[in-house]
mmCIF file of C-alpha atoms in Angstrom:
data_model
loop_
_atom_site.group_PDB
_atom_site.id
_atom_site.type_symbol
_atom_site.label_atom_id
_atom_site.label_comp_id
_atom_site.label_asym_id
_atom_site.label_seq_id
_atom_site.Cartn_x
_atom_site.Cartn_y
_atom_site.Cartn_z
ATOM 1 C CA MET A 1 147.103 154.283 181.229
ATOM 2 C CA THR A 2 143.363 154.909 181.467
ATOM 3 C CA SER A 3 141.822 158.250 182.096
ATOM 4 C CA GLU A 4 140.705 157.040 185.521
ATOM 5 C CA SER A 5 144.312 156.223 186.464
ATOM 6 C CA LYS A 6 145.816 159.525 185.330
ATOM 7 C CA VAL A 7 147.373 161.611 188.115
ATOM 8 C CA TYR A 8 146.852 165.323 187.690
ATOM 9 C CA LYS A 9 149.536 167.477 189.287
ATOM 10 C CA LYS A 10 148.596 170.847 190.653
ATOM 11 C CA ARG A 11 150.314 173.556 188.692
ATOM 12 C CA PRO A 12 152.585 175.448 191.040
ATOM 13 C CA HIS A 13 152.255 179.213 191.331
ATOM 14 C CA ARG A 14 154.091 181.916 193.130
ATOM 15 C CA LYS A 15 152.447 182.749 196.417
ATOM 16 C CA VAL A 16 151.886 186.459 196.612
ATOM 17 C CA LYS A 17 152.033 188.276 199.929
ATOM 18 C CA SER A 18 151.544 191.734 198.542
ATOM 19 C CA GLY A 19 148.050 191.402 197.088
ATOM 20 C CA CYS A 20 145.173 193.677 197.983
ATOM 21 C CA ALA A 21 143.282 193.255 201.237
ATOM 22 C CA THR A 22 140.018 192.256 199.489
ATOM 23 C CA CYS A 23 141.584 189.343 197.598
ATOM 24 C CA LYS A 24 143.315 188.169 200.735
ATOM 25 C CA ARG A 25 140.031 188.204 202.625
ATOM 26 C CA ARG A 26 138.303 186.228 199.811
ATOM 27 C CA LYS A 27 141.337 183.899 199.556
ATOM 28 C CA ILE A 28 141.706 184.334 195.812
ATOM 29 C CA LYS A 29 144.743 185.166 193.757
ATOM 30 C CA CYS A 30 145.349 188.873 193.200
ATOM 31 C CA ASP A 31 146.973 190.040 189.953
ATOM 32 C CA GLU A 32 148.247 193.149 191.791
ATOM 33 C CA GLU A 33 147.130 195.588 189.123
ATOM 34 C CA LYS A 34 147.315 199.193 190.303
ATOM 35 C CA PRO A 35 145.420 201.176 191.315
ATOM 36 C CA GLN A 36 142.684 198.459 191.235
ATOM 37 C CA CYS A 37 143.196 194.742 190.676
ATOM 38 C CA SER A 38 141.048 192.812 188.145
ATOM 39 C CA ASN A 39 138.991 191.033 190.807
ATOM 40 C CA CYS A 40 138.038 194.240 192.590
ATOM 41 C CA ALA A 41 137.290 195.915 189.243
ATOM 42 C CA ARG A 42 134.985 193.039 188.264
ATOM 43 C CA TYR A 43 132.978 193.273 191.493
ATOM 44 C CA SER A 44 133.312 197.051 191.940
ATOM 45 C CA ALA A 45 134.985 196.423 195.296
ATOM 46 C CA GLU A 46 137.292 198.757 197.181
ATOM 47 C CA CYS A 47 140.887 197.792 196.404
ATOM 48 C CA ILE A 48 143.343 198.547 199.210
ATOM 49 C CA TYR A 49 146.998 197.603 199.185
ATOM 50 C CA PRO A 50 148.973 197.395 202.458
ATOM 51 C CA SER A 51 151.681 199.968 203.186
ATOM 52 C CA PRO A 52 155.197 198.695 202.492
ATOM 53 C CA SER A 53 156.862 197.277 205.600
ATOM 54 C CA THR A 54 160.476 197.518 206.632
ATOM 55 C CA SER A 55 161.122 194.122 205.068
ATOM 56 C CA ASP A 56 159.902 195.439 201.682
ATOM 57 C CA LEU A 57 162.662 198.015 201.403
ATOM 58 C CA SER A 58 164.803 197.590 198.354
ATOM 59 C CA ARG A 59 168.505 197.020 198.623
ATOM 60 C CA ASP A 60 169.060 200.481 197.253
ATOM 61 C CA GLN A 61 166.962 201.946 200.042
ATOM 62 C CA VAL A 62 168.854 199.971 202.678
ATOM 63 C CA SER A 63 172.176 200.966 201.164
ATOM 64 C CA ALA A 64 171.162 204.602 201.084
ATOM 65 C CA SER A 65 170.077 204.535 204.691
ATOM 66 C CA THR A 66 173.313 202.947 205.896
ATOM 67 C CA SER A 67 175.554 205.229 203.873
ATOM 68 C CA ALA A 68 173.814 208.411 204.969
ATOM 69 C CA THR A 69 175.449 210.788 207.432
ATOM 70 C CA PRO A 70 175.197 209.214 210.890
ATOM 71 C CA PRO A 71 172.852 211.012 213.270
ATOM 72 C CA HIS A 72 174.100 213.283 216.031
ATOM 73 C CA VAL A 73 175.227 211.202 218.993
ATOM 74 C CA PRO A 74 173.351 212.532 222.030
ATOM 75 C CA THR A 75 175.186 213.451 225.198
ATOM 76 C CA PRO A 76 173.895 212.391 228.616
ATOM 77 C CA GLU A 77 172.742 215.951 229.184
ATOM 78 C CA SER A 78 170.793 216.118 225.913
ATOM 79 C CA VAL A 79 169.161 212.746 226.564
ATOM 80 C CA ALA A 80 168.107 213.881 230.015
ATOM 81 C CA GLU A 81 166.767 217.169 228.663
ATOM 82 C CA ASP A 82 164.727 215.393 225.985
ATOM 83 C CA LEU A 83 163.233 212.989 228.504
ATOM 84 C CA MET A 84 162.494 215.670 231.048
ATOM 85 C CA ALA A 85 160.830 217.798 228.388
ATOM 86 C CA GLY A 86 158.069 215.196 228.278
ATOM 87 C CA GLN A 87 157.504 215.541 224.541
ATOM 88 C CA CYS A 88 156.383 211.937 223.972
ATOM 89 C CA PRO A 89 152.652 211.474 223.265
ATOM 90 C CA SER A 90 150.491 210.475 226.211
ATOM 91 C CA THR A 91 149.496 206.832 226.414
ATOM 92 C CA GLY A 92 147.137 207.124 229.340
ATOM 93 C CA HIS A 93 149.621 205.189 231.507
ATOM 94 C CA GLU A 94 152.252 207.805 232.201
ATOM 95 C CA LEU A 95 155.857 206.816 232.884
ATOM 96 C CA PRO A 96 157.815 209.072 235.271
ATOM 97 C CA LEU A 97 160.073 210.265 232.449
ATOM 98 C CA ARG A 98 161.641 213.058 234.465
ATOM 99 C CA ASP A 99 162.690 210.641 237.200
ATOM 100 C CA LEU A 100 163.877 208.062 234.672
ATOM 101 C CA ALA A 101 166.051 210.716 233.050
ATOM 102 C CA LEU A 102 167.680 211.481 236.390
ATOM 103 C CA LEU A 103 168.203 207.793 237.145
ATOM 104 C CA HIS A 104 169.780 207.389 233.699
ATOM 105 C CA GLN A 105 172.138 210.241 234.539
ATOM 106 C CA TRP A 106 173.038 208.491 237.784
ATOM 107 C CA HIS A 107 173.939 205.233 236.042
ATOM 108 C CA ILE A 108 176.037 206.707 233.242
ATOM 109 C CA SER A 109 177.826 209.508 235.079
ATOM 110 C CA THR A 110 176.884 210.738 238.560
ATOM 111 C CA CYS A 111 177.536 207.466 240.397
ATOM 112 C CA TYR A 112 181.203 207.598 239.380
ATOM 113 C CA GLY A 113 181.694 210.577 241.679
ATOM 114 C CA PHE A 114 181.267 208.244 244.650
ATOM 115 C CA GLY A 115 183.731 205.829 246.160
ATOM 116 C CA ASP A 116 187.423 206.507 246.696
ATOM 117 C CA GLY A 117 188.328 206.880 243.030
ATOM 118 C CA SER A 118 189.959 203.440 242.815
ATOM 119 C CA PRO A 119 188.937 200.961 240.077
ATOM 120 C CA GLY A 120 185.575 199.497 241.006
ATOM 121 C CA GLY A 121 185.183 201.874 243.935
ATOM 122 C CA SER A 122 181.948 203.269 242.546
ATOM 123 C CA ASP A 123 180.374 199.884 241.746
ATOM 124 C CA PRO A 124 178.270 199.717 244.934
ATOM 125 C CA TRP A 125 176.898 203.152 244.102
ATOM 126 C CA ARG A 126 176.145 202.301 240.493
ATOM 127 C CA VAL A 127 174.563 198.886 241.124
ATOM 128 C CA GLU A 128 173.565 198.428 244.751
ATOM 129 C CA ALA A 129 172.469 201.922 245.778
ATOM 130 C CA PRO A 130 169.559 202.071 243.271
ATOM 131 C CA LEU A 131 168.461 198.600 244.409
ATOM 132 C CA LEU A 132 168.466 199.779 248.019
ATOM 133 C CA GLY A 133 166.517 202.803 246.830
ATOM 134 C CA GLN A 134 163.730 200.539 245.601
ATOM 135 C CA GLN A 135 163.290 199.353 249.187
ATOM 136 C CA CYS A 136 163.853 202.757 250.817
ATOM 137 C CA PRO A 137 162.337 205.570 248.712
ATOM 138 C CA PHE A 138 164.230 208.294 250.596
ATOM 139 C CA LEU A 139 167.471 206.900 249.160
ATOM 140 C CA MET A 140 166.064 206.813 245.631
ATOM 141 C CA ARG A 141 165.004 210.444 245.952
ATOM 142 C CA GLY A 142 168.465 211.304 247.246
ATOM 143 C CA ILE A 143 169.959 209.675 244.158
ATOM 144 C CA LEU A 144 167.638 211.666 241.902
ATOM 145 C CA ALA A 145 168.382 214.908 243.763
ATOM 146 C CA VAL A 146 172.159 214.580 243.399
ATOM 147 C CA SER A 147 171.798 213.555 239.743
ATOM 148 C CA ALA A 148 169.751 216.694 239.117
ATOM 149 C CA LEU A 149 172.455 218.842 240.720
ATOM 150 C CA HIS A 150 175.033 217.151 238.509
ATOM 151 C CA LEU A 151 173.010 218.051 235.414
ATOM 152 C CA ALA A 152 172.628 221.592 236.744
ATOM 153 C CA ARG A 153 176.403 221.824 237.080
ATOM 154 C CA VAL A 154 177.005 220.901 233.429
ATOM 155 C CA ALA A 155 174.034 222.820 231.993
ATOM 156 C CA THR A 156 175.014 225.357 229.352
ATOM 157 C CA ASP A 157 172.236 227.885 229.913
ATOM 158 C CA GLN A 158 170.730 229.496 232.977
ATOM 159 C CA ALA A 159 167.159 228.324 232.374
ATOM 160 C CA THR A 160 168.156 224.656 232.160
ATOM 161 C CA ARG A 161 170.408 225.016 235.173
ATOM 162 C CA PHE A 162 167.587 226.524 237.242
ATOM 163 C CA LYS A 163 165.209 223.754 236.153
ATOM 164 C CA TYR A 164 167.543 221.045 237.416
ATOM 165 C CA ILE A 165 168.173 222.869 240.679
ATOM 166 C CA GLN A 166 164.408 222.942 241.239
ATOM 167 C CA GLU A 167 164.216 219.218 240.468
ATOM 168 C CA ALA A 168 166.948 218.550 243.012
ATOM 169 C CA ALA A 169 165.227 220.576 245.722
ATOM 170 C CA TYR A 170 161.912 218.828 245.020
ATOM 171 C CA HIS A 171 163.354 215.346 245.546
ATOM 172 C CA GLN A 172 165.496 216.378 248.503
ATOM 173 C CA ASP A 173 162.545 217.974 250.297
ATOM 174 C CA LEU A 174 160.570 214.750 249.940
ATOM 175 C CA ALA A 175 163.490 212.559 251.019
ATOM 176 C CA LEU A 176 164.508 214.312 254.234
ATOM 177 C CA PRO A 177 161.400 213.592 256.370
ATOM 178 C CA GLU A 178 161.540 209.908 255.423
ATOM 179 C CA TYR A 179 165.262 209.806 256.191
ATOM 180 C CA ARG A 180 164.753 211.345 259.632
ATOM 181 C CA ALA A 181 162.021 208.818 260.365
ATOM 182 C CA ALA A 182 164.326 205.973 259.301
ATOM 183 C CA ILE A 183 167.143 207.181 261.580
ATOM 184 C CA SER A 184 164.783 206.913 264.549
ATOM 185 C CA ASN A 185 164.150 203.252 263.730
ATOM 186 C CA VAL A 186 167.310 201.702 262.278
ATOM 187 C CA THR A 187 167.014 198.060 261.261
ATOM 188 C CA ALA A 188 169.056 195.504 259.356
ATOM 189 C CA GLN A 189 166.841 196.243 256.356
ATOM 190 C CA ASN A 190 167.384 200.021 256.191
ATOM 191 C CA CYS A 191 170.809 200.633 257.781
ATOM 192 C CA ASN A 192 172.733 200.426 254.489
ATOM 193 C CA ALA A 193 170.274 202.817 252.853
ATOM 194 C CA ILE A 194 170.676 205.241 255.773
ATOM 195 C CA LEU A 195 174.461 205.138 255.445
ATOM 196 C CA ALA A 196 174.238 205.694 251.683
ATOM 197 C CA PHE A 197 171.846 208.621 252.079
ATOM 198 C CA SER A 198 174.120 210.262 254.656
ATOM 199 C CA ALA A 199 176.859 210.267 252.001
ATOM 200 C CA LEU A 200 174.419 211.723 249.471
ATOM 201 C CA LEU A 201 173.535 214.453 251.968
ATOM 202 C CA THR A 202 177.162 215.517 252.175
ATOM 203 C CA VAL A 203 177.538 215.561 248.402
ATOM 204 C CA TYR A 204 174.286 217.508 248.051
ATOM 205 C CA SER A 205 175.588 220.162 250.446
ATOM 206 C CA PHE A 206 178.824 220.380 248.436
ATOM 207 C CA ALA A 207 177.011 220.654 245.103
ATOM 208 C CA VAL A 208 174.045 222.908 245.841
ATOM 209 C CA PRO A 209 174.632 226.526 244.701
ATOM 210 C CA LYS A 210 175.979 228.724 247.474
ATOM 211 C CA ASP A 211 175.091 232.261 248.435
ATOM 212 C CA SER A 212 177.927 234.462 249.606
ATOM 213 C CA GLY A 213 177.930 235.144 253.321
ATOM 214 C CA GLY A 214 176.016 231.979 254.201
ATOM 215 C CA LEU A 215 178.861 229.939 255.673
ATOM 216 C CA PHE A 216 177.846 230.268 259.318
ATOM 217 C CA VAL A 217 174.175 230.318 260.198
ATOM 218 C CA GLY A 218 172.938 230.595 263.772
ATOM 219 C CA GLY A 219 176.342 229.946 265.314
ATOM 220 C CA ALA A 220 176.623 226.508 263.710
ATOM 221 C CA PRO A 221 179.562 225.094 261.741
ATOM 222 C CA PRO A 222 179.303 224.984 257.932
ATOM 223 C CA GLU A 223 176.343 222.924 256.763
ATOM 224 C CA TRP A 224 178.379 220.254 254.989
ATOM 225 C CA ILE A 225 180.229 219.467 258.228
ATOM 226 C CA PHE A 226 177.012 219.398 260.227
ATOM 227 C CA LEU A 227 175.314 217.099 257.718
ATOM 228 C CA HIS A 228 178.223 214.710 257.413
ATOM 229 C CA ARG A 229 178.338 214.248 261.171
ATOM 230 C CA GLY A 230 174.562 213.775 261.299
ATOM 231 C CA VAL A 231 174.655 210.007 261.699
ATOM 232 C CA GLY A 232 177.300 210.295 264.418
ATOM 233 C CA ASP A 233 179.092 207.310 265.861
ATOM 234 C CA ILE A 234 177.864 204.051 264.370
ATOM 235 C CA PRO A 235 176.774 201.573 267.083
ATOM 236 C CA PRO A 236 178.249 198.045 266.975
ATOM 237 C CA LYS A 237 174.922 196.557 265.880
ATOM 238 C CA TRP A 238 174.863 198.878 262.853
ATOM 239 C CA GLN A 239 178.445 197.998 262.007
ATOM 240 C CA ASP A 240 177.595 194.308 261.923
ATOM 241 C CA TRP A 241 174.653 194.954 259.582
ATOM 242 C CA ILE A 242 176.715 197.216 257.339
ATOM 243 C CA ASP A 243 179.631 194.774 257.174
ATOM 244 C CA LYS A 244 177.245 192.224 255.697
ATOM 245 C CA GLY A 245 175.686 194.677 253.251
ATOM 246 C CA PRO A 246 176.592 196.344 249.952
ATOM 247 C CA MET A 247 177.840 199.612 251.492
ATOM 248 C CA LYS A 248 180.518 198.056 253.693
ATOM 249 C CA GLU A 249 183.306 199.974 251.914
ATOM 250 C CA GLN A 250 181.846 203.175 253.376
ATOM 251 C CA MET A 251 183.194 201.994 256.734
ATOM 252 C CA HIS A 252 186.802 201.733 255.541
ATOM 253 C CA ARG A 253 188.011 205.192 256.510
ATOM 254 C CA ARG A 254 186.491 204.829 259.987
ATOM 255 C CA ARG A 255 188.837 201.908 260.657
ATOM 256 C CA VAL A 256 192.160 203.057 259.248
ATOM 257 C CA GLN A 257 195.131 202.935 261.580
ATOM 258 C CA GLN A 258 197.059 206.066 262.417
ATOM 259 C CA VAL A 259 200.185 206.636 260.363
ATOM 260 C CA GLU A 260 203.400 208.576 260.758
ATOM 261 C CA PRO A 261 202.594 212.273 260.101
ATOM 262 C CA ALA A 262 206.022 212.716 258.490
ATOM 263 C CA LEU A 263 204.683 210.831 255.446
ATOM 264 C CA ASN A 264 203.269 214.210 254.449
ATOM 265 C CA PRO A 265 206.112 216.282 252.943
ATOM 266 C CA ASP A 266 204.329 219.457 254.081
ATOM 267 C CA ASP A 267 203.841 218.305 257.663
ATOM 268 C CA TYR A 268 206.265 220.971 258.868
ATOM 269 C CA ARG A 269 203.751 223.600 257.776
ATOM 270 C CA LEU A 270 201.071 222.043 259.960
ATOM 271 C CA ILE A 271 203.474 221.713 262.896
ATOM 272 C CA GLY A 272 204.056 225.447 262.613
ATOM 273 C CA LEU A 273 200.427 226.079 263.539
ATOM 274 C CA HIS A 274 201.238 225.114 267.139
ATOM 275 C CA GLN A 275 202.612 228.617 267.529
ATOM 276 C CA ILE A 276 199.173 230.224 267.401
ATOM 277 C CA LEU A 277 197.265 227.302 268.918
ATOM 278 C CA THR A 278 199.283 227.281 272.142
ATOM 279 C CA ASN A 279 199.621 231.044 272.521
ATOM 280 C CA LEU A 280 196.059 231.681 273.672
ATOM 281 C CA PRO A 281 194.801 234.906 275.261
ATOM 282 C CA PRO A 282 193.347 234.896 278.779
ATOM 283 C CA GLY A 283 189.870 233.420 278.887
ATOM 284 C CA GLU A 284 190.533 231.056 275.972
ATOM 285 C CA GLN A 285 193.009 228.687 277.620
ATOM 286 C CA SER A 286 190.408 225.902 277.838
ATOM 287 C CA GLU A 287 190.052 225.939 274.047
ATOM 288 C CA GLY A 288 193.618 224.769 273.487
ATOM 289 C CA LEU A 289 192.804 221.090 273.961
ATOM 290 C CA HIS A 290 190.206 221.205 271.174
ATOM 291 C CA TYR A 291 192.623 222.935 268.799
ATOM 292 C CA ASP A 292 195.408 220.460 269.550
ATOM 293 C CA GLN A 293 193.105 217.527 268.916
ATOM 294 C CA ALA A 294 191.824 219.020 265.642
ATOM 295 C CA LEU A 295 195.406 219.657 264.468
ATOM 296 C CA HIS A 296 196.422 216.100 265.369
ATOM 297 C CA TRP A 297 193.699 214.640 263.163
ATOM 298 C CA LEU A 298 194.416 217.174 260.405
ATOM 299 C CA ARG A 299 198.031 215.980 260.281
ATOM 300 C CA GLN A 300 196.759 212.410 260.143
ATOM 301 C CA ALA A 301 194.367 213.278 257.312
ATOM 302 C CA PHE A 302 197.180 214.725 255.204
ATOM 303 C CA ALA A 303 199.539 211.827 255.977
ATOM 304 C CA LEU A 304 196.938 209.170 255.139
ATOM 305 C CA THR A 305 196.836 210.396 251.547
ATOM 306 C CA PHE A 306 200.529 209.443 251.251
ATOM 307 C CA SER A 307 200.130 205.995 252.838
ATOM 308 C CA PRO A 308 199.611 203.170 250.296
ATOM 309 C CA GLU A 309 198.133 200.927 252.983
ATOM 310 C CA SER A 310 195.412 203.374 253.978
ATOM 311 C CA ARG A 311 193.750 203.657 250.539
ATOM 312 C CA ILE A 312 192.562 207.124 251.541
ATOM 313 C CA GLY A 313 192.402 209.842 248.898
ATOM 314 C CA PRO A 314 192.071 213.569 249.637
ATOM 315 C CA LYS A 315 188.259 213.501 249.542
ATOM 316 C CA TYR A 316 188.015 210.729 252.107
ATOM 317 C CA ALA A 317 190.778 212.408 254.112
ATOM 318 C CA VAL A 318 188.570 215.482 254.506
ATOM 319 C CA LEU A 319 185.640 213.344 255.648
ATOM 320 C CA PHE A 320 187.971 211.419 257.978
ATOM 321 C CA TRP A 321 188.990 214.691 259.630
ATOM 322 C CA VAL A 322 185.386 215.871 259.967
ATOM 323 C CA GLU A 323 184.472 212.573 261.646
ATOM 324 C CA LYS A 324 187.411 212.716 264.079
ATOM 325 C CA VAL A 325 187.322 216.286 265.410
ATOM 326 C CA ASP A 326 185.413 216.681 268.662
ATOM 327 C CA ASN A 327 182.277 218.685 269.304
ATOM 328 C CA GLY A 328 184.274 221.269 271.227
ATOM 329 C CA TYR A 329 186.195 222.226 268.104
ATOM 330 C CA LEU A 330 182.976 222.393 266.068
ATOM 331 C CA GLU A 331 181.458 224.747 268.640
ATOM 332 C CA LEU A 332 184.489 227.022 268.329
ATOM 333 C CA LEU A 333 184.181 226.842 264.557
ATOM 334 C CA GLY A 334 180.528 227.836 264.758
ATOM 335 C CA LEU A 335 181.558 230.821 266.881
ATOM 336 C CA GLN A 336 184.044 231.815 264.150
ATOM 337 C CA ARG A 337 187.036 231.626 266.461
ATOM 338 C CA PRO A 338 190.032 232.615 264.302
ATOM 339 C CA ARG A 339 192.187 229.612 265.252
ATOM 340 C CA ALA A 340 189.373 227.219 264.388
ATOM 341 C CA LEU A 341 189.017 228.983 261.038
ATOM 342 C CA VAL A 342 192.751 228.704 260.343
ATOM 343 C CA LEU A 343 192.545 224.920 260.797
ATOM 344 C CA LEU A 344 189.552 224.702 258.470
ATOM 345 C CA ALA A 345 191.426 226.810 255.913
ATOM 346 C CA HIS A 346 194.186 224.189 255.862
ATOM 347 C CA CYS A 347 191.576 221.496 255.299
ATOM 348 C CA CYS A 348 190.726 223.396 252.106
ATOM 349 C CA ILE A 349 194.023 222.184 250.654
ATOM 350 C CA LEU A 350 192.711 218.619 250.759
ATOM 351 C CA LEU A 351 189.424 219.793 249.260
ATOM 352 C CA LYS A 352 191.340 221.418 246.423
ATOM 353 C CA ARG A 353 193.256 218.188 245.789
ATOM 354 C CA ALA A 354 189.905 216.407 245.476
ATOM 355 C CA ALA A 355 188.569 218.845 242.873
ATOM 356 C CA ASN A 356 188.469 216.076 240.262
ATOM 357 C CA PHE A 357 185.132 215.129 241.821
ATOM 358 C CA TRP A 358 182.563 217.340 240.101
ATOM 359 C CA TYR A 359 180.847 218.431 243.309
ATOM 360 C CA LEU A 360 184.147 219.598 244.847
ATOM 361 C CA ASP A 361 185.305 221.551 241.819
ATOM 362 C CA GLY A 362 185.604 225.130 243.070
ATOM 363 C CA PHE A 363 184.427 224.313 246.594
ATOM 364 C CA ALA A 364 187.784 224.925 248.298
ATOM 365 C CA GLU A 365 188.078 228.353 246.681
ATOM 366 C CA HIS A 366 184.535 229.249 247.732
ATOM 367 C CA LEU A 367 185.158 228.131 251.309
ATOM 368 C CA LEU A 368 188.376 230.136 251.598
ATOM 369 C CA MET A 369 186.750 233.267 250.230
ATOM 370 C CA GLU A 370 183.998 232.865 252.824
ATOM 371 C CA LEU A 371 186.486 232.314 255.657
ATOM 372 C CA LYS A 372 188.830 235.145 254.861
ATOM 373 C CA PRO A 373 186.634 238.079 255.984
ATOM 374 C CA TYR A 374 186.293 236.541 259.455
ATOM 375 C CA LEU A 375 190.042 236.751 260.069
ATOM 376 C CA SER A 376 191.836 239.849 261.266
ATOM 377 C CA ASP A 377 195.119 240.989 259.748
ATOM 378 C CA ASP A 378 196.969 239.216 262.568
ATOM 379 C CA PHE A 379 195.710 235.823 261.383
ATOM 380 C CA LEU A 380 195.778 236.259 257.599
ATOM 381 C CA PRO A 381 199.488 235.289 257.340
ATOM 382 C CA TRP A 382 198.577 231.926 258.882
ATOM 383 C CA ILE A 383 196.416 230.997 255.905
ATOM 384 C CA GLU A 384 198.930 232.046 253.263
ATOM 385 C CA TRP A 385 199.724 228.432 252.335
ATOM 386 C CA PRO A 386 196.036 227.457 251.821
ATOM 387 C CA LEU A 387 195.437 230.600 249.770
ATOM 388 C CA GLN A 388 198.404 229.847 247.523
ATOM 389 C CA ALA A 389 197.622 226.139 247.218
ATOM 390 C CA CYS A 390 194.034 226.893 246.176
ATOM 391 C CA GLY A 391 194.910 229.766 243.865
ATOM 392 C CA VAL A 392 192.970 232.328 245.884
ATOM 393 C CA ILE A 393 194.481 235.808 245.877
#
């Protein structure tokens, strides 16, 4: 073989990815001498090595990191507090971290307080309600307000609790004017959001901290009753829109059939109330019809919770009763008529049975303690069963 026909093979070498930046820029091999490679020393150049990346960690380092004590698992409350603290560095394009923290709380916890408590009952609230809120901002603010009250309820210190209560009031104050405007112009696009927000309003009134002595203001019934009845009767056009939308399950309790009151094993106690509702003093005879009607629906509310076909739990039974009583009874309740108060006291038993919902925990006891001073000694024996059932002495 002649010299001209010889084939010279290129000697292979290990490609180095960890050489200094100067050698890489000049595309020459770096001998990786530290602190200065030979090439940089020869040309008196600055020799800079890149910082080790995650992929450069040794197996020992990886092993040490995986065998170390696992970090503290954050609770939903601690995550929300960290986000709302706003401790991340500014990027110039601020994210609404406080609102995102509240929305996170909604998705992982607060939404499960909605629905009837059956499996999947809260799914529309977890998935669909936030989507509706993107179209109707008043609903999104209602979601954030209730989530803030939930965090206030579980807060472990007074300062944090007060902070969340302020957050709730901020969002609620912004939501209400938009909600009122939407009610005046109900469409197929916003009717489901309006229905959802009306439910949030009721929950907000349950959950917001209460001052003693504030049950009746200006001769009106308790705020939570007034707010829940705010939407009033739903017109047929609304019903058609809602039936085709994500909040259709909210209509279920409005359509349940009446059941046999005897399904309630304590119905005899409610029947006994006829004694004071029919024995009315002169000048109050016209009120009897309103009391009878309110008692009829109260017996139905109790019985529905024992009917498998109704799918009505104690929380929805309370709301069912509030929706069914007439305005005449509510006027008597606002006037603090003792018989109207006795009926409401018995409704507290259903509220107590629904105390597994965070916003109703302790509400029945609070309501009874507020009612009690309005009743004379003649009427106190008539609320003995509610007082015992709710553990109020």
